[in-house]
Short mmCIF file of C-alpha atoms and ligand atoms in Angstrom, two decimals:
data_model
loop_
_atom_site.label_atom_id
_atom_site.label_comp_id
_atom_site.label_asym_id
_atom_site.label_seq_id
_atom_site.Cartn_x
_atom_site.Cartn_y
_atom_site.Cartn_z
CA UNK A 1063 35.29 -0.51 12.23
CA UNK A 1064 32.52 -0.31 14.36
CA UNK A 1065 30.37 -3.41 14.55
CA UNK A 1066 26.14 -2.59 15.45
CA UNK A 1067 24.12 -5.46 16.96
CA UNK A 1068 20.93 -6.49 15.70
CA UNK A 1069 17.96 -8.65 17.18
CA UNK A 1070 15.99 -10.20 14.38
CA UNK A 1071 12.25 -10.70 15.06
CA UNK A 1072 10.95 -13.39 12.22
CA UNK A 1073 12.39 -15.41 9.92
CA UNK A 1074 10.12 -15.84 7.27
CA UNK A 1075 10.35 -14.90 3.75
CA UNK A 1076 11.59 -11.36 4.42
CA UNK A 1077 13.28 -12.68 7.57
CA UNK A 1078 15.04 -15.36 5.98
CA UNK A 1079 15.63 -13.25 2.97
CA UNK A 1080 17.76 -10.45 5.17
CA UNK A 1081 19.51 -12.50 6.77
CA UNK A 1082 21.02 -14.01 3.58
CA UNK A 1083 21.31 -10.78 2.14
CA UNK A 1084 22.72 -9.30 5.27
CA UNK A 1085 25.57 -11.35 5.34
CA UNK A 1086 26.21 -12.34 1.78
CA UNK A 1087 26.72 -8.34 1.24
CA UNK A 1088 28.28 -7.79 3.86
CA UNK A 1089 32.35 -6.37 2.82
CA UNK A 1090 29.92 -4.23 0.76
CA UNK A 1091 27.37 -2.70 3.59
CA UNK A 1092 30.78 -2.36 5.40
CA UNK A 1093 32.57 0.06 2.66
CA UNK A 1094 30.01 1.84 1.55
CA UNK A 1095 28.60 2.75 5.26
CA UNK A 1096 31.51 2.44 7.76
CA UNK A 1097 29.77 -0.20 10.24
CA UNK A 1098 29.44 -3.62 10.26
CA UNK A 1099 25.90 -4.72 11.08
CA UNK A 1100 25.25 -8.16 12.96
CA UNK A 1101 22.55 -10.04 13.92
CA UNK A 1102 23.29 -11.09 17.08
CA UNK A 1103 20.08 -12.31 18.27
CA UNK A 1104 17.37 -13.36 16.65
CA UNK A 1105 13.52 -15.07 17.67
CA UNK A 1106 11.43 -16.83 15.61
CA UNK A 1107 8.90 -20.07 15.30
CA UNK A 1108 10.03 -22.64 13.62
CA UNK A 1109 13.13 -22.40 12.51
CA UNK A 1110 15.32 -25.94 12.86
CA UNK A 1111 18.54 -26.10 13.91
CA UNK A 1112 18.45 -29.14 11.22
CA UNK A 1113 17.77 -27.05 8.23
CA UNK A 1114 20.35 -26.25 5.95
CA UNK A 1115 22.12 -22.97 5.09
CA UNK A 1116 21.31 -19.48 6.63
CA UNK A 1117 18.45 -21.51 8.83
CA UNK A 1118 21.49 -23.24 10.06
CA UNK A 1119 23.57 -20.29 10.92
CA UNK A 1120 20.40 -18.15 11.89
CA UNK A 1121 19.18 -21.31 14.03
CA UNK A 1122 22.43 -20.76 16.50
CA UNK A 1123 20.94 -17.01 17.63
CA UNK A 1124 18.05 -18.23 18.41
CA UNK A 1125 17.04 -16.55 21.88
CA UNK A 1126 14.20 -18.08 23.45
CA UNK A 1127 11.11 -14.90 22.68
CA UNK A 1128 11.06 -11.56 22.38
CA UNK A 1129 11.51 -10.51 25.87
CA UNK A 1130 14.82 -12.26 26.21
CA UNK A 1131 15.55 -10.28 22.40
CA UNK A 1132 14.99 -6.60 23.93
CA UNK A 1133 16.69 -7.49 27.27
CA UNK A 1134 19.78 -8.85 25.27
CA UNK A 1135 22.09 -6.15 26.05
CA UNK A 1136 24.19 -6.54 23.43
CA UNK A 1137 21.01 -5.59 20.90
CA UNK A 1138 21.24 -1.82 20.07
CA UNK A 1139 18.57 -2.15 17.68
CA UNK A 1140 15.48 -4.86 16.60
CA UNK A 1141 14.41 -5.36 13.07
CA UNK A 1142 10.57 -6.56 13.44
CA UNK A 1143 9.15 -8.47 10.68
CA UNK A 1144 6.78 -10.78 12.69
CA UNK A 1145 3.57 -9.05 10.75
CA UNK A 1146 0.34 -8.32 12.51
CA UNK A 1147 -1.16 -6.07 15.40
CA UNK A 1148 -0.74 -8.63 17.88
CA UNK A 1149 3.06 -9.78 19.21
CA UNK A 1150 4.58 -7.67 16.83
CA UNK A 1151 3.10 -4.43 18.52
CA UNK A 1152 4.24 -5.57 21.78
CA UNK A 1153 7.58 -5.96 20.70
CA UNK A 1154 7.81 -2.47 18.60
CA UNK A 1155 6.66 -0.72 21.72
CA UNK A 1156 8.72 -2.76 24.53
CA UNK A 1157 11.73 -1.84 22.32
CA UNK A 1158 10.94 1.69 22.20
CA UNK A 1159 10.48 2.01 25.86
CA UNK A 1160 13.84 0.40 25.94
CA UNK A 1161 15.26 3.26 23.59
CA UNK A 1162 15.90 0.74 21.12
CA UNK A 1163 15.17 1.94 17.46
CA UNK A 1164 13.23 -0.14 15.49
CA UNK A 1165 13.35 -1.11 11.70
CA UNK A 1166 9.80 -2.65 10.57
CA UNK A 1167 7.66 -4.18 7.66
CA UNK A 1168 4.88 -3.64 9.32
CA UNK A 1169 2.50 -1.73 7.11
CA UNK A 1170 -0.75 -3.36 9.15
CA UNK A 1171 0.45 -2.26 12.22
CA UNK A 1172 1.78 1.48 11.22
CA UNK A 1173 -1.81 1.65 9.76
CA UNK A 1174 -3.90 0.93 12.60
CA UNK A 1175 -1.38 1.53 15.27
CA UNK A 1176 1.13 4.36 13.99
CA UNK A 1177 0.12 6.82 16.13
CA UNK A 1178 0.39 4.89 19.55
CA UNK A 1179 3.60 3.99 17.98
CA UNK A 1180 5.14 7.21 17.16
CA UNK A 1181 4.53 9.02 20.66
CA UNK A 1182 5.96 5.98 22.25
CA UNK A 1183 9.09 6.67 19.90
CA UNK A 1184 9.44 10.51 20.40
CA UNK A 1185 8.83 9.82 24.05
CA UNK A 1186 11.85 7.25 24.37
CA UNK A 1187 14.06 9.27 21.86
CA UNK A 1188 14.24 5.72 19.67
CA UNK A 1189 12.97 6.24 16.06
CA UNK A 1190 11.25 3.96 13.85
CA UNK A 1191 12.11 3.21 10.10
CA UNK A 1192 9.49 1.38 7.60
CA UNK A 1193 10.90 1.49 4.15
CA UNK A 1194 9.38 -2.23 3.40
CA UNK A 1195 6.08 -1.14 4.62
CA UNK A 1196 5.64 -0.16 1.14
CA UNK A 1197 5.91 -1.19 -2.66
CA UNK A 1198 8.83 -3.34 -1.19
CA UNK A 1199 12.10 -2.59 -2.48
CA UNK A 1200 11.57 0.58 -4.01
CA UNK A 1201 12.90 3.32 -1.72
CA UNK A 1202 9.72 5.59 -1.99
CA UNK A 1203 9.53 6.07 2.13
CA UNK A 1204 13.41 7.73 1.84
CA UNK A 1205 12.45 9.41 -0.79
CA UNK A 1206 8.97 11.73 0.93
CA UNK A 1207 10.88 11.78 3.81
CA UNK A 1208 14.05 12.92 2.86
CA UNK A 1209 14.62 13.07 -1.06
CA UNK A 1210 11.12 15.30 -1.76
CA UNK A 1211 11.69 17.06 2.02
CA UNK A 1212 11.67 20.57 -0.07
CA UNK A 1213 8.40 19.96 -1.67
CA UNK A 1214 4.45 19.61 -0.21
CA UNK A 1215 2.99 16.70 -1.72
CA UNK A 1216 -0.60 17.45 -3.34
CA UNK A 1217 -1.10 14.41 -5.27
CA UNK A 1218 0.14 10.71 -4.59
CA UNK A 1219 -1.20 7.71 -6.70
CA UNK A 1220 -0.17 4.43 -7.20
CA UNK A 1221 0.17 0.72 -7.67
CA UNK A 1222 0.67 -0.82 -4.11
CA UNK A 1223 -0.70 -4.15 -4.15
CA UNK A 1224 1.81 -6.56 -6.46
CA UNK A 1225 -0.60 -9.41 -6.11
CA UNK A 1226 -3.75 -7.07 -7.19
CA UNK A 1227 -1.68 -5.59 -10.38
CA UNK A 1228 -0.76 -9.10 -10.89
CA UNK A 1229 -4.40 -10.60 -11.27
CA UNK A 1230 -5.92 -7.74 -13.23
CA UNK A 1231 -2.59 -7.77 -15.80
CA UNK A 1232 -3.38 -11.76 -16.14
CA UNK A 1233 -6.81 -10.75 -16.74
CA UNK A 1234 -5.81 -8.03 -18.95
CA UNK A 1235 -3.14 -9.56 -21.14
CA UNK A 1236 -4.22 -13.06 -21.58
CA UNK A 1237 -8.43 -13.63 -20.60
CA UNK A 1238 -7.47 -15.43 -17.28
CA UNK A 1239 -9.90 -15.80 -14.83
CA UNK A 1240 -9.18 -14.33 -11.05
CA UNK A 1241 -9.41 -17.45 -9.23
CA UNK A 1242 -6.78 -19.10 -11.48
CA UNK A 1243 -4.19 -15.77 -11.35
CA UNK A 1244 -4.72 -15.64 -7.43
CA UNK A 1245 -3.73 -19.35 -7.66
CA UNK A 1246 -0.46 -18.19 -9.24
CA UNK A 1247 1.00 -15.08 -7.24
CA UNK A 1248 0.34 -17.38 -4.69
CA UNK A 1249 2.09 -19.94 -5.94
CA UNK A 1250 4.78 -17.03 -6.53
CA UNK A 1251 4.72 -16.22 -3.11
CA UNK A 1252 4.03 -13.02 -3.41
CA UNK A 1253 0.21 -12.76 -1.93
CA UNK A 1254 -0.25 -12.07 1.97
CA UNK A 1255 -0.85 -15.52 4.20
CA UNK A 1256 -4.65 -14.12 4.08
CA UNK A 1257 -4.78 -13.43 0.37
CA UNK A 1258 -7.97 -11.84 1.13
CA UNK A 1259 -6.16 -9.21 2.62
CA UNK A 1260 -4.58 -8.64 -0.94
CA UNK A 1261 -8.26 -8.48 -3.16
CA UNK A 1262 -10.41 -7.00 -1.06
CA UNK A 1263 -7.99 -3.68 -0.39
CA UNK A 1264 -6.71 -4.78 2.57
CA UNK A 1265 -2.97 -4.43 2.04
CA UNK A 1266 -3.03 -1.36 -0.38
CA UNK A 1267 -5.18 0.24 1.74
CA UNK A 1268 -2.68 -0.27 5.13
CA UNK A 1269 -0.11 0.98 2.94
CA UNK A 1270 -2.04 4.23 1.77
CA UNK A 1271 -2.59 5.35 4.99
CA UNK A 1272 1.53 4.89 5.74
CA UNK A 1273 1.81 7.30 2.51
CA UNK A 1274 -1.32 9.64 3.54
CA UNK A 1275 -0.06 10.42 6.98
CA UNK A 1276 3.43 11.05 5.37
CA UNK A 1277 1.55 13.44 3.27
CA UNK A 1278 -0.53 15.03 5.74
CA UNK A 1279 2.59 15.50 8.56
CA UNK A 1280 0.19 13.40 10.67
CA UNK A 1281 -1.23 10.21 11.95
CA UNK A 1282 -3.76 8.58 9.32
CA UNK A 1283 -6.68 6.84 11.02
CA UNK A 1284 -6.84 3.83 8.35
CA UNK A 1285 -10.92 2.82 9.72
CA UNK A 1286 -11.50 6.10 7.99
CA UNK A 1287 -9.96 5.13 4.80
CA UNK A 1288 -12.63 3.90 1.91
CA UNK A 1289 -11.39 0.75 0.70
CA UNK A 1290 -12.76 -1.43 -2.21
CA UNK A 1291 -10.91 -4.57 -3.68
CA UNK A 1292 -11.11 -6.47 -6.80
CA UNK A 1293 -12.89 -9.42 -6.01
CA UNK A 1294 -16.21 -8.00 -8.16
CA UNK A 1295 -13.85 -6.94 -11.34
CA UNK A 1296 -14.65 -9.25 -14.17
CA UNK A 1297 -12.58 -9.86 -17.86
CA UNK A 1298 -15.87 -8.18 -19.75
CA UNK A 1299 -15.40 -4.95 -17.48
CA UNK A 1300 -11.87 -4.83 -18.28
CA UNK A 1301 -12.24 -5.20 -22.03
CA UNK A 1302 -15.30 -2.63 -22.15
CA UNK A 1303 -12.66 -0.05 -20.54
CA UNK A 1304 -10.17 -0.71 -22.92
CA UNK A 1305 -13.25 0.11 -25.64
CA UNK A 1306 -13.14 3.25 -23.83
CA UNK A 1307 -9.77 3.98 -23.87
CA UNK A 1308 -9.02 2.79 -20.63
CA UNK A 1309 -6.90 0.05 -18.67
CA UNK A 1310 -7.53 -0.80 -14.87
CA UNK A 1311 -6.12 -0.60 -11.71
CA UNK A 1312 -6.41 -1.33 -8.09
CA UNK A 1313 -4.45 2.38 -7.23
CA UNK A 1314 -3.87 3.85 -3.60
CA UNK A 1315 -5.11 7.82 -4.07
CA UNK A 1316 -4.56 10.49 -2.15
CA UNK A 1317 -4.92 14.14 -2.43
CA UNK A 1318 -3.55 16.78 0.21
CA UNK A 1319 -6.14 18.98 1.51
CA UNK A 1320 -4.42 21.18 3.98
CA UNK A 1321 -2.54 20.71 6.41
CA UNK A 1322 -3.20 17.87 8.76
CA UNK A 1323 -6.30 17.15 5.82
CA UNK A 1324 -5.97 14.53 3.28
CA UNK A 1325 -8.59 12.59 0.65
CA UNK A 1326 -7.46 8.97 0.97
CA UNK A 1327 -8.87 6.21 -0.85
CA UNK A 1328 -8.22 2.74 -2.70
CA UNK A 1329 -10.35 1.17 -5.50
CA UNK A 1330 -10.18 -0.31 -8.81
CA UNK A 1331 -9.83 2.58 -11.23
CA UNK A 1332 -10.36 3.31 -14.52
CA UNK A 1333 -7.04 5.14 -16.35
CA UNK A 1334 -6.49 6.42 -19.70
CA UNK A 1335 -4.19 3.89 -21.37
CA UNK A 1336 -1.59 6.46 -22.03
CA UNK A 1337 -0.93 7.21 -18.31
CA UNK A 1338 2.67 5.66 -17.48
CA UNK A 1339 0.36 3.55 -14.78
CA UNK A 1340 -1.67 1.44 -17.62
CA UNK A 1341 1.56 -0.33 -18.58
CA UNK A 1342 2.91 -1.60 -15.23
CA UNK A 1343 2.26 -5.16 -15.40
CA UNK A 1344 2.60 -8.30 -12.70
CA UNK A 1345 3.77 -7.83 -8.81
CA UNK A 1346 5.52 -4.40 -10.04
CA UNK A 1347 4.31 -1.24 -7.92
CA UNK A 1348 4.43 2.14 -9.03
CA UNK A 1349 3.49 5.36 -7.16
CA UNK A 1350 3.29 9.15 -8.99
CA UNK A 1351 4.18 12.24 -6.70
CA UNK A 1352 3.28 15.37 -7.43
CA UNK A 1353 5.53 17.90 -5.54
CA UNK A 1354 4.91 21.48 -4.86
CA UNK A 1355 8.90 22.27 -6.30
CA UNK A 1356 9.64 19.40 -7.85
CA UNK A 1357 6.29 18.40 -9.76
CA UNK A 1358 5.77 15.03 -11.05
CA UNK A 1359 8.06 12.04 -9.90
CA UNK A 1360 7.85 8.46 -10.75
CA UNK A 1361 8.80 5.29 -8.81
CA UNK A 1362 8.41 1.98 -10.01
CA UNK A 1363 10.03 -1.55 -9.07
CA UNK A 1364 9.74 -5.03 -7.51
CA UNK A 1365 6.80 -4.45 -4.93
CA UNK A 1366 6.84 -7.79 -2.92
CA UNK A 1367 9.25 -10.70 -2.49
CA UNK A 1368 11.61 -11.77 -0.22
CA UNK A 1369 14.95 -10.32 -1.82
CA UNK A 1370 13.02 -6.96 -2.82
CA UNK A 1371 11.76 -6.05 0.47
CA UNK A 1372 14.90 -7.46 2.40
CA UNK A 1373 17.10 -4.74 0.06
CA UNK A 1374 14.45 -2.38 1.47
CA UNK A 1375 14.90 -3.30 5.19
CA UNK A 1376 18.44 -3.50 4.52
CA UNK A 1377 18.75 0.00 4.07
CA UNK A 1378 16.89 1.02 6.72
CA UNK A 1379 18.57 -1.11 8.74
CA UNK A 1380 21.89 0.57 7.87
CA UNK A 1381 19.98 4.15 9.07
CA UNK A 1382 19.38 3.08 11.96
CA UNK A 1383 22.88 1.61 12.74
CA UNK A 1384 24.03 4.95 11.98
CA UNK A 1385 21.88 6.42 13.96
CA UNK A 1386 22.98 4.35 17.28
CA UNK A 1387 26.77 5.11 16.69
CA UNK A 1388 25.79 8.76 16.08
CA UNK A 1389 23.69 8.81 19.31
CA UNK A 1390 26.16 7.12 21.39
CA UNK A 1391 29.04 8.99 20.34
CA UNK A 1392 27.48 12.52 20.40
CA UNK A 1393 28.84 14.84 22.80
CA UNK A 1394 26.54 14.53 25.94
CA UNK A 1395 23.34 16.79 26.52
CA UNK A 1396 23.67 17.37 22.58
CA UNK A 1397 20.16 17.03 20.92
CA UNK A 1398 19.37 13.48 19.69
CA UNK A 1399 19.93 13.01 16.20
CA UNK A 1400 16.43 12.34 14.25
CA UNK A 1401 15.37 11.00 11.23
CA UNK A 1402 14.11 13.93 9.04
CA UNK A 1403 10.37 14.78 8.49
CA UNK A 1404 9.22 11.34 10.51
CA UNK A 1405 5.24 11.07 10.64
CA UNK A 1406 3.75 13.43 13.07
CA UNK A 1407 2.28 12.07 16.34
CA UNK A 1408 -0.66 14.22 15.43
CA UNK A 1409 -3.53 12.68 13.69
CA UNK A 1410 -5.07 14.29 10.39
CA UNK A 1411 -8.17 14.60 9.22
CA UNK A 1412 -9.51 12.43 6.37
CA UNK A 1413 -11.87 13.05 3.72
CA UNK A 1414 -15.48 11.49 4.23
CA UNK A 1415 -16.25 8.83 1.06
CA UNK A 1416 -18.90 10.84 -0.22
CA UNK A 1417 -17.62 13.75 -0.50
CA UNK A 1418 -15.08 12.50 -3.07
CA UNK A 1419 -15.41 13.74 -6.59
CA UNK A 1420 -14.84 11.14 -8.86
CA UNK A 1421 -15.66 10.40 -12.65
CA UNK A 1422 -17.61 6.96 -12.94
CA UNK A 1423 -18.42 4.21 -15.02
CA UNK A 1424 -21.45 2.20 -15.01
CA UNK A 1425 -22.36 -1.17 -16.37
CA UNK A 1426 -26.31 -1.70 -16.54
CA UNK A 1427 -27.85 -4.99 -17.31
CA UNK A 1428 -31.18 -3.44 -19.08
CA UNK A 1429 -33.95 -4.36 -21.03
CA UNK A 1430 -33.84 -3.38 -24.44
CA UNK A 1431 -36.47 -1.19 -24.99
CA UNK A 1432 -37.31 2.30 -25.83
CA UNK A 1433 -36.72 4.84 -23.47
CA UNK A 1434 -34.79 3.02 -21.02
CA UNK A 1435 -32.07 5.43 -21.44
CA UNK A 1436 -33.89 8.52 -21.12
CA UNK A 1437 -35.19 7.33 -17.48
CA UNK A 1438 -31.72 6.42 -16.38
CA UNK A 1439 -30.63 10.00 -17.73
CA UNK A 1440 -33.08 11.38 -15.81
CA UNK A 1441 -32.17 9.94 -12.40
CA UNK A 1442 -28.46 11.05 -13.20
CA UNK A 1443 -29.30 14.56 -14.61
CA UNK A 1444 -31.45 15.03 -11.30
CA UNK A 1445 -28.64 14.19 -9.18
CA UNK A 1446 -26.43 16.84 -10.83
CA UNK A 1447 -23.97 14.24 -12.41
CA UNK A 1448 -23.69 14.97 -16.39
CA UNK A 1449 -23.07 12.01 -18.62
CA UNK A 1450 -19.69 12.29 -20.98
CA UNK A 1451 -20.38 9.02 -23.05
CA UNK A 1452 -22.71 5.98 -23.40
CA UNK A 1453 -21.85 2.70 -25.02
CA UNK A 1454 -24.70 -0.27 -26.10
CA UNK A 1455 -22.21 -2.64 -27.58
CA UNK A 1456 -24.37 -4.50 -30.96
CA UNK A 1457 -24.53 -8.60 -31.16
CA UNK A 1458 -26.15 -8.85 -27.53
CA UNK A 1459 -28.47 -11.54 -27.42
CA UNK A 1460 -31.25 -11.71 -25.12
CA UNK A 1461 -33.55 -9.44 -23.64
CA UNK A 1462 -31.03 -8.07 -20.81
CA UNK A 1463 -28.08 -6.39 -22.66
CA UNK A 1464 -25.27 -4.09 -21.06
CA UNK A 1465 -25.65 -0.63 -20.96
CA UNK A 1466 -22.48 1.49 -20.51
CA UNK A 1467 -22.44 5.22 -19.09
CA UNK A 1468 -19.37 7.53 -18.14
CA UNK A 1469 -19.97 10.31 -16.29
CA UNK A 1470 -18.43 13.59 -15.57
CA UNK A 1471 -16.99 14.41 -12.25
CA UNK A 1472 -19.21 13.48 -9.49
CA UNK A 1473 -19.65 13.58 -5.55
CA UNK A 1474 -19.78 10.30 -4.39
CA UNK A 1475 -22.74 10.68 -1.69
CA UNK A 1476 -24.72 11.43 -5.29
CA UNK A 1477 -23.75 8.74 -7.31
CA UNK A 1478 -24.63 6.28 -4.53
CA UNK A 1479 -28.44 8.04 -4.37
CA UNK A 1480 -28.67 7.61 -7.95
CA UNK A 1481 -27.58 4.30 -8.36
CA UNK A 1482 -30.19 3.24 -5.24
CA UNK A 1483 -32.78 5.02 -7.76
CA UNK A 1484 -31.34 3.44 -10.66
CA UNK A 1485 -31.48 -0.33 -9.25
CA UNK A 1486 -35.41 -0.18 -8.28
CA UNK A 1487 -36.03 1.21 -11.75
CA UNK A 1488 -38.23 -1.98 -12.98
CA UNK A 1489 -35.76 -1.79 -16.42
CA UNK A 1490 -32.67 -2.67 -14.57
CA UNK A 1491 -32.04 -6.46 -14.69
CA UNK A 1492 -28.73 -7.11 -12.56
CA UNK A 1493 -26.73 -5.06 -9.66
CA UNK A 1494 -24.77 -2.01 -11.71
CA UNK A 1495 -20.89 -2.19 -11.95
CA UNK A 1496 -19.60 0.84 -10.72
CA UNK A 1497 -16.26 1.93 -10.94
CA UNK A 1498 -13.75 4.79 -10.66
CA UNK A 1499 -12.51 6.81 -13.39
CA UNK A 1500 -9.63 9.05 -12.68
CA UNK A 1501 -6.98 11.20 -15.25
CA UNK A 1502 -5.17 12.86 -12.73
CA UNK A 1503 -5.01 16.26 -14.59
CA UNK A 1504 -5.29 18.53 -11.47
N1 LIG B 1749 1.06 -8.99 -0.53
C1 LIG B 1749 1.74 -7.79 -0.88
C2 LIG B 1749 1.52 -7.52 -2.35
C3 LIG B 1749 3.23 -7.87 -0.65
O1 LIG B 1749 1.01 -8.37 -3.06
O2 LIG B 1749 1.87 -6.44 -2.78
C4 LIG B 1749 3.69 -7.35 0.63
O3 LIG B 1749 3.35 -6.03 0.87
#
C-alpha cells in the first residue's frame, strides 16, 4: 500500500490533535482510502522532547523550521496550521512554488490573502484544501465544492463563530453576563488566542468571506466585508427579542448577486424563534444553503476544538494524498488532476454596507412624554423606512424608559441617516441599540 509523506506545520491544539488522530486511526484511514498517510516531518515551537505521549513521538520529527520542512524531499505534501498572515503565508506559498499541495486551517489568511494564494496554486499546479477553515469539523467546504457542485448558491447563512453562539446561548438560557461566558469558552478552549477576534466579528467574518468567494466563483476581498461583533449585545436586548418573537445570533450572511457579485455581511441578528437557527446552542455552528436544484440544506456540528477540526483536516488531508499518488502516477503530459469547483483566482464584487436591505430593531432610551413617538415616526417615515411594531414595556421607572421599534425592510445608508437624526432629537436619552432582523423568506 502506498505510504504519502506529510510535513506538519504546528502543533498546537489542532496540531497536536491530528497527529493523535492521525495515527490512532490509522488501519482505518488505510482501508477505507488505500494509502497510508505519515507525518514524516514536522516544525513547531515548543514542543519538548520531554513531554509525554504524541509530543514524545511528534518531538522525534522535529526538523529545525519551515524551510528545512518544504526542502525535505521526502514531504509530498504540508499540512499548515501555524495560524496568521505572517509565517504561515510564507510557508503556504514557498510550498506551492515547490508544487507541494497544501492542507490549511487558515481561515485569516484565505480571507485576506486567498487570492495571492490561489494564483500561486494554479500557477504551480499544487492545490490547496481548507475544510477546517470553517465551522470545524463539519464538512460544509466538501460539500459547496463538490456535494452542491450541481446547484448555484443564492442564499448562505449561518452560525460560524462557536465562541459567539456560546456567549449569547449563556446569556440566553441562564441570565449570564458576557464577561463571565467569555471567561468560560475560554476556559473550554474553544475562543481564538485573541478572543477579541471571536466578539468583535473577527473570526466569523474571515470565515464568511471563505464561504462568499465559494459562492461568488471568486476571490472575496474580506476589508470589504461589514463586520459587527457582540461586544454591545446586552441580556435586556436579548429578552426584549424574545418578547418579540425572536432569539439572537451572531450569523455570517450572504446573498449571491450575480456572478462574480455577492452581499456579504456578519452581525448580531434578530431570528424568528422557529427558524432551525434559534435552537443551536453553545460552540455548535450551523450554516443554511439555499441551492438553485437542491433548495434548502442544513449543516450543523462541533464548530471548534481540537478533535473536531483535526477530523476536518484529516479528511482533507486524505484528498490531497490522493491527489499526489494520482498526479504522480498519471500517464505523462495527461492534464493534472484538480480539485473540483476550487475558488476562482478572480476577485468578486461585494455589496457596499448601505446598500443592504435589512429589517431593524431599535432600542430608544426616551423621555416619557407626549409625542415623543410621533417625532421619532416622523424621522423614520421621512427616510422611507415603515414601522411594523412598537413596544413601551409598563413598570419602567424613571424619566428615561425604553422605547422599542421594528421596522420593515430598510436600506442601510437610510437607517444610519435616521438614526444620526434620531440621536440629536433633544428626547433621546442614551445611544440607540440597533440591530438586524432577518427571516430569510426570499
Ligand atoms: N474561535 C473559533 C470559534 C474556533 O469560536 O468558532 C476556530 O475557528
Amino acid at each position: 500500500m502506498r505510504t504519502v509523506h506529510i510535513g506538519l506545520a504546528g502543533f498546537g491544539t489542532v496540531g497536536s490533535a491530528v497527529f493523535r488522530n492521525l495515527q490512532s486511526n490509522a488501519e482505518l484511514l488505510a482501508r477505507r482510502c488505500g494509502m497510508r498517510p505519515e507525518i514524516v516531518a514536522i516544525a513547531a515551537k515548543n514542543l519538548s522532547s520531554r513531554a509525554g505521549g504524541a509530543e514524545r513521538a511528534a518531538a522525534r520529527l522535529l526538523v529545525r523550521d519551515l524551510d528545512v520542512l518544504v526542502a525535505d524531499s521526502r514531504v509530498e505534501l504540508i499540512v499548515e496550521l501555524i495560524g496568521g498572515c505572517g509565517v504561515a503565508r510564507r510557508l503556504i506559498l514557498s510550498s506551492l512554488r515547490a508544487g507541494k499541495p497544501v492542507v490549511t486551517a487558515n481561515k485569516a489568511l484565505l480571507a485576506e490573502h486567498g487570492r495571492e494564494i490561489f494564483i500561486e496554486s494554479r500557477r504551480h499546479g499544487a492545490p490547496v484544501w481548507f475544510e477546517a477553515s470553517v465551522a470545524g469539523g463539519i464538512p460544509l467546504i466538501q460539500a459547496l465544492r463538490e456535494g452542491l457542485v450541481a446547484n448555484r448558491f443564492r442564499l448562505l447563512y449561518g452560525i460560524v463563530n462557536g465562541t459567539c453562539n456560546y456567549i449569547l446561548s449563556r446569556m440566553t438560557l441562564e441570565g449570564a453576563g458576557f464577561e463571565e461566558a467569555l471567561r468560560e469558552a475560554q476556559a473550554q478552549g474553544f475562543a481564538e488566542a485573541d478572543p477579541t477576534f471571536d466578539i468583535d466579528g473577527y473570526d466569523a467574518a474571515h470565515k464568511a468571506t471563505v464561504l462568499a468567494s465559494l459562492v461568488a466563483g471568486g476571490c472575496v476581498n474580506f476589508r470589504k466585508v461589514p463586520v459587527e461583533g457582540i461586544r454591545h449585545i446586552t441580556v435586556e436586548d436579548i429578552r426584549f427579542a424574545q418578547r418579540l418573537g425572536y432569539a439572537l445570533k451572531l450569523l455570517a450572511i450572504i446573498r449571491s448577486l450575480g456572478p462574480n457579485h455577492v452581499e456579504v455581511r456578519v452581525h448580531p441578528t434578530l431570528i424568528p424563534v422557529t427558524n432551525r437557527l434559534a435552537s443551536i446552542h453553545g460552540v455548535t455552528n450551523a450554516v443554511m444553503v439555499r441551492g438553485s436544484v437542491v433548495g434548502d440544506v442544513e449543516f450543523s456540528g462541533p464548530g471548534a476544538g481540537g478533535d473536531a477540526t483535526s477530523s476536518a483536516v484529516i479528511s482533507d488531508l486524505m484528498e490531497a494524498a490522493r491527489h499526489v499518488v494520482l498526479q504522480k502516477e498519471r500517464v505523462k503530459g495527461a492534464p493534472l488532476p484538480q480539485p473540483p469547483s476550487a475558488v476562482g483566482s478572480v476577485a468578486s464584487r461585494v455589496a457596499p454596507a448601505e446598500s443592504i436591505v435589512s429589517r431593524y430593531y431599535l432600542r430608544l432610551g426616551v423621555l416619557d412624554r407626549p409625542g415623543v413617538l410621533a417625532r421619532i415616526a416622523s424621522i423614520l417615515g421621512a427616510a422611507k423606512i415603515g414601522i411594523s411594531s412598537v413596544l413601551q414595556p409598563e413598570g419602567h421607572e424613571g424619566r428615561v424608559v425604553p422605547l422599542i421599534l421594528m421596522t420593515h425592510d430598510a436600506r442601510h445608508g437610510a437607517m444610519l441617516g435616521a438614526l444620526a437624526r434620531i440621536r440629536r432629537l433633544p428626547v433621546v436619552k442614551s445611544r440607540p441599540v440597533v440591530l438586524r432582523v432577518e427571516t430569510f423568506e426570499s
